[in-house]
XYZ file of C-alpha atoms in Angstrom:
363
model
C -30.808 128.080 5.213
C -33.679 126.335 4.307
C -36.623 126.394 6.080
C -36.667 122.828 8.159
C -39.081 120.585 6.845
C -42.053 118.044 8.386
C -40.226 115.001 9.375
C -41.676 112.670 8.386
C -41.909 108.199 9.389
C -42.141 105.804 7.130
C -45.251 104.125 8.915
C -48.863 103.985 6.174
C -51.163 103.613 9.392
C -50.709 105.236 13.205
C -52.594 102.809 15.565
C -53.189 105.643 18.464
C -55.243 108.074 15.929
C -56.738 104.868 15.870
C -57.652 104.789 19.748
C -57.843 108.604 20.212
C -60.634 108.183 17.360
C -62.678 105.486 20.255
C -62.299 107.371 22.956
C -62.964 110.522 21.532
C -65.961 108.868 20.005
C -66.983 107.495 23.463
C -65.954 111.176 24.672
C -68.795 112.952 22.443
C -71.625 110.790 23.984
C -70.977 111.020 27.867
C -70.615 115.189 27.110
C -74.176 114.344 26.004
C -75.570 112.687 28.756
C -74.444 114.842 31.202
C -76.132 118.135 29.750
C -77.697 118.356 32.796
C -74.825 120.326 34.489
C -76.304 123.561 32.674
C -78.675 123.605 35.266
C -76.993 124.296 38.735
C -78.524 122.638 41.689
C -76.268 121.313 44.618
C -76.780 117.513 43.667
C -74.235 115.241 43.438
C -75.763 114.788 39.900
C -74.959 118.000 38.717
C -71.639 117.989 40.600
C -70.717 114.252 38.408
C -71.876 115.639 35.623
C -69.788 119.076 35.886
C -66.948 116.078 35.681
C -67.868 114.706 33.296
C -68.303 117.768 30.851
C -64.379 119.213 32.417
C -62.834 115.410 32.080
C -64.618 114.578 28.797
C -64.132 118.242 26.870
C -61.700 117.110 24.712
C -63.582 115.364 22.650
C -63.759 117.630 19.624
C -60.681 119.450 19.622
C -58.916 115.767 19.730
C -61.353 115.279 16.410
C -59.635 118.318 14.935
C -56.683 117.177 15.865
C -56.180 114.100 14.412
C -58.159 115.797 11.311
C -55.102 118.355 10.727
C -52.593 116.041 11.305
C -53.769 113.955 8.323
C -54.950 116.730 5.863
C -52.280 119.705 6.192
C -49.895 117.874 4.353
C -52.237 116.255 1.618
C -50.314 117.572 -1.192
C -47.742 115.183 -0.735
C -50.405 112.127 -1.881
C -52.674 113.895 -4.144
C -54.342 116.655 -5.638
C -56.474 119.304 -4.438
C -59.490 118.309 -6.412
C -58.388 114.289 -4.918
C -58.804 115.937 -1.337
C -62.489 117.265 -2.054
C -63.574 114.096 -3.378
C -62.179 112.095 -0.881
C -62.344 114.450 2.468
C -65.124 116.752 1.650
C -67.629 115.204 0.056
C -67.098 112.111 2.492
C -68.123 114.905 5.254
C -71.099 116.738 3.603
C -72.307 113.801 2.450
C -72.403 112.361 5.801
C -73.812 115.406 7.115
C -76.781 114.716 4.482
C -77.446 111.519 5.691
C -77.129 112.174 9.338
C -79.109 114.933 8.752
C -82.132 113.005 6.647
C -82.152 110.523 9.129
C -82.941 112.644 12.382
C -84.877 114.649 10.827
C -87.493 111.954 9.548
C -87.526 110.357 13.019
C -87.528 113.040 14.869
C -90.342 114.785 12.189
C -92.229 111.541 12.570
C -92.220 110.248 16.482
C -92.081 114.220 18.041
C -93.244 112.871 21.060
C -90.800 110.026 21.403
C -87.678 112.508 21.858
C -86.670 115.946 23.468
C -87.009 119.576 21.846
C -88.252 117.809 18.214
C -92.012 120.158 18.114
C -90.027 122.869 15.982
C -89.530 120.026 12.852
C -92.346 118.054 13.622
C -94.639 121.623 13.297
C -92.983 122.581 9.898
C -91.981 118.919 8.302
C -91.503 118.793 4.699
C -88.718 119.214 2.016
C -89.113 123.059 2.801
C -89.110 122.684 6.868
C -85.827 120.267 5.952
C -84.144 123.013 3.814
C -84.466 125.854 6.471
C -83.190 123.180 9.632
C -80.944 121.959 7.777
C -79.112 125.176 6.829
C -79.614 126.490 9.642
C -77.996 123.131 11.823
C -81.265 123.273 13.510
C -82.623 119.381 13.894
C -79.299 117.577 15.463
C -77.283 120.761 16.723
C -74.070 118.248 17.480
C -73.815 118.794 13.589
C -71.716 121.631 14.498
C -69.231 119.536 14.338
C -69.484 119.102 10.708
C -70.058 122.373 9.539
C -66.689 123.229 10.907
C -64.921 120.614 9.560
C -66.123 121.736 6.252
C -65.442 125.328 6.749
C -61.502 124.101 7.881
C -61.528 121.467 4.923
C -62.463 124.378 2.018
C -59.017 126.705 3.863
C -57.004 123.693 3.738
C -55.818 124.194 0.399
C -54.800 127.420 1.228
C -53.184 126.257 5.036
C -51.361 123.258 2.642
C -49.093 125.708 1.470
C -47.638 127.468 5.055
C -47.059 123.980 6.910
C -43.330 125.446 7.452
C -42.088 125.307 10.784
C -41.979 128.454 11.154
C -45.266 129.298 9.774
C -46.803 126.517 11.265
C -45.595 127.972 15.209
C -46.777 131.552 14.017
C -50.056 129.796 12.919
C -50.566 128.421 15.672
C -48.988 131.466 18.251
C -51.345 133.985 16.380
C -54.525 131.558 16.414
C -54.063 130.658 19.890
C -53.548 134.250 20.850
C -57.071 135.607 18.943
C -59.370 132.437 20.051
C -57.887 131.403 24.267
C -55.955 134.463 25.644
C -58.151 136.524 24.773
C -61.108 134.992 25.692
C -59.007 134.195 29.250
C -58.152 137.869 29.666
C -62.435 138.615 28.806
C -63.525 136.353 31.155
C -61.064 137.898 34.379
C -63.165 140.924 33.451
C -61.703 143.580 31.058
C -64.321 143.998 28.689
C -63.864 142.980 24.547
C -64.185 146.663 23.100
C -60.435 146.843 25.095
C -58.910 144.983 21.949
C -61.789 143.083 19.598
C -61.105 146.021 17.103
C -57.610 145.179 16.850
C -58.286 141.750 17.491
C -61.560 140.765 16.385
C -60.094 138.633 13.463
C -62.775 135.992 12.380
C -60.012 133.347 10.263
C -58.020 133.704 14.227
C -61.421 133.557 16.062
C -61.482 129.625 15.173
C -60.517 127.817 18.381
C -61.709 124.571 15.781
C -58.286 127.151 13.771
C -56.000 126.169 16.620
C -56.966 122.650 16.692
C -56.079 121.922 13.715
C -52.962 123.304 12.965
C -51.971 121.901 16.421
C -51.979 118.116 14.978
C -49.897 118.774 12.077
C -47.798 120.612 14.445
C -47.237 118.008 17.047
C -47.318 114.990 14.888
C -44.529 116.976 12.732
C -42.301 118.708 14.105
C -42.836 117.887 18.195
C -43.932 114.212 18.535
C -40.617 112.506 16.329
C -37.867 115.088 17.959
C -38.962 115.406 21.726
C -38.310 112.432 24.300
C -41.443 110.419 25.360
C -43.169 111.573 28.239
C -45.916 109.679 28.911
C -45.920 109.772 32.335
C -45.525 114.065 32.035
C -48.916 113.783 29.061
C -50.701 111.321 31.740
C -50.103 114.084 35.328
C -50.814 117.392 32.209
C -53.923 115.660 30.902
C -55.583 114.882 34.784
C -54.297 118.255 36.420
C -55.824 120.154 33.746
C -59.072 117.852 33.677
C -59.122 118.405 37.817
C -58.317 122.734 37.495
C -61.716 122.363 35.022
C -63.565 120.589 37.120
C -62.863 122.970 40.621
C -63.309 125.978 38.010
C -66.264 125.172 36.584
C -67.933 124.810 39.695
C -66.249 127.476 41.692
C -67.478 129.637 39.258
C -71.043 128.681 39.024
C -70.907 129.681 43.058
C -69.990 126.119 44.547
C -68.846 127.519 48.252
C -70.447 130.394 47.606
C -72.285 132.269 49.989
C -74.830 133.747 47.399
C -75.287 129.593 46.028
C -75.080 128.632 42.874
C -75.817 131.130 39.470
C -78.918 130.789 37.411
C -76.692 129.844 34.525
C -74.433 127.688 33.921
C -71.112 129.226 32.811
C -68.929 126.401 31.154
C -66.278 128.595 30.021
C -63.396 126.815 32.270
C -64.973 123.790 30.594
C -65.594 124.465 27.573
C -62.763 124.164 24.707
C -61.502 127.939 24.372
C -60.539 127.541 27.968
C -56.445 127.067 28.182
C -56.811 123.854 30.445
C -58.771 122.572 27.638
C -55.858 122.758 25.149
C -53.345 121.047 28.089
C -55.872 118.380 28.404
C -56.225 117.715 24.499
C -52.425 118.517 23.779
C -51.300 116.457 26.459
C -54.266 113.181 25.394
C -52.940 113.497 22.480
C -49.148 113.332 22.879
C -49.635 111.237 25.635
C -50.913 108.176 23.065
C -49.029 109.212 19.827
C -45.658 108.593 22.300
C -47.142 105.320 23.158
C -47.271 104.513 19.886
C -44.336 101.810 19.592
C -45.763 100.279 22.326
C -49.248 99.488 20.652
C -47.904 98.839 17.220
C -46.771 96.012 19.623
C -50.169 94.601 20.524
C -51.284 90.996 19.555
C -52.602 91.730 15.874
C -56.228 90.689 16.379
C -56.497 93.496 19.119
C -55.188 96.185 16.676
C -57.373 94.821 14.000
C -60.118 94.739 16.982
C -59.004 98.675 18.127
C -59.271 99.359 13.803
C -62.611 97.666 13.151
C -64.379 99.582 16.605
C -62.765 103.190 14.923
C -64.335 102.906 11.796
C -68.025 102.999 13.006
C -66.991 106.241 14.773
C -68.177 108.462 12.361
C -71.897 106.647 12.258
C -71.479 106.716 16.458
C -71.030 110.468 16.474
C -74.478 110.703 13.625
C -76.340 108.324 15.056
C -76.304 108.051 19.162
C -78.027 111.579 20.024
C -81.903 108.992 18.447
C -80.416 107.205 21.606
C -79.746 110.154 23.924
C -82.564 112.006 23.615
C -85.342 109.456 23.502
C -87.734 109.572 26.504
C -87.875 105.580 26.631
C -84.467 104.760 28.049
C -83.470 107.567 30.107
C -85.556 107.225 32.802
C -84.008 104.186 33.812
C -80.490 105.432 34.538
C -81.181 109.265 35.784
C -78.108 109.269 38.110
C -76.076 107.717 35.887
C -74.604 109.438 32.813
C -71.588 107.745 32.562
C -72.851 104.781 32.466
C -75.608 105.953 29.938
C -72.763 106.726 27.916
C -71.820 103.584 27.586
C -74.729 102.344 26.695
C -75.995 104.537 24.239
C -72.317 104.262 23.001
C -72.702 100.256 22.832
C -75.795 100.535 21.397
C -75.334 103.198 18.656
C -71.924 101.199 17.771
C -73.968 97.469 17.064
C -76.347 99.614 15.026
C -73.485 101.157 13.109
C -71.453 98.329 12.654
C -74.711 95.846 12.477
C -75.651 98.622 8.586
C -71.832 98.624 7.555
C -71.888 95.145 7.498
C -75.249 94.614 5.791
C -73.813 96.915 3.038
C -70.560 95.665 2.638
C -72.113 92.394 2.127
C -74.281 93.837 -0.586
C -71.763 94.885 -1.903
C -69.193 92.029 -2.684
C -72.534 90.503 -3.872
C -72.836 93.063 -6.936
């Protein structure tokens, strides 16, 4: 019997991917406006921030899943050289441009932003190189360093996209990157399995989400009857469990009070609950694709337009989040701050893209 090949679909554009792009981008901003969760205190604000960390932790997993879905089968469309030109170069260029802009802004106006003293201390070309190579200009750019690593692996992984091979990759990576950290969090020292299972490649939870995106889109979604309501329940339940588990882990309702250092395990990307949350959200909107295709064309164009700005919003929203001028205005409303910063960043990114588009057309 021959190995089962991916189930393909004639659609060239998936609207649910655009929707997920927008949702995940908003979620990223929400995560960064709720970082107060990392400083436990007995306040309602802290609980709201923990809730946001739990509800929106799917952000980067969804981005990894979308990338894996779109890229692991790239050989059917173009060669490896074209793949690197279209993807790795585009991402690397975005990382470089974002780093240069943030470095200049932080270095020239260090008193206007949080945590920029080290950049101002050795501001210059050599200083930029040091900070760029250590991801200390804008640490949320870890995503770009991680996705570039996955791009380097993609020519190899694209040779292993048969159903059984992908199932093996997902299973093994899930065990090493998710199950073993769970065992350690439950109290078993890592020394008892570190030697046997300390495999750096499969310990990457980013790789797990990358592979899951392709596997779900090609081997689950086409053959499993859509159950959006089950996916919705799984998303809400996993999010709620992450919230309460994180509160309990940090000493909420305990006699000793809150822990001095925030324990983020349950609302982190390696948590099995986070995997359930991301997978259920991905499946939910993938199963809603037929309904999304029936919305008015003007709405679908708007969704695609907003989605196209997601990369720019990810790159530059931190300039609003970290600034010291607007932040004090809404200290108790991290969700409102996130939506405000998302809209402001989107408008700037859209305006800049429009100007460049006009200039290109005039050439």
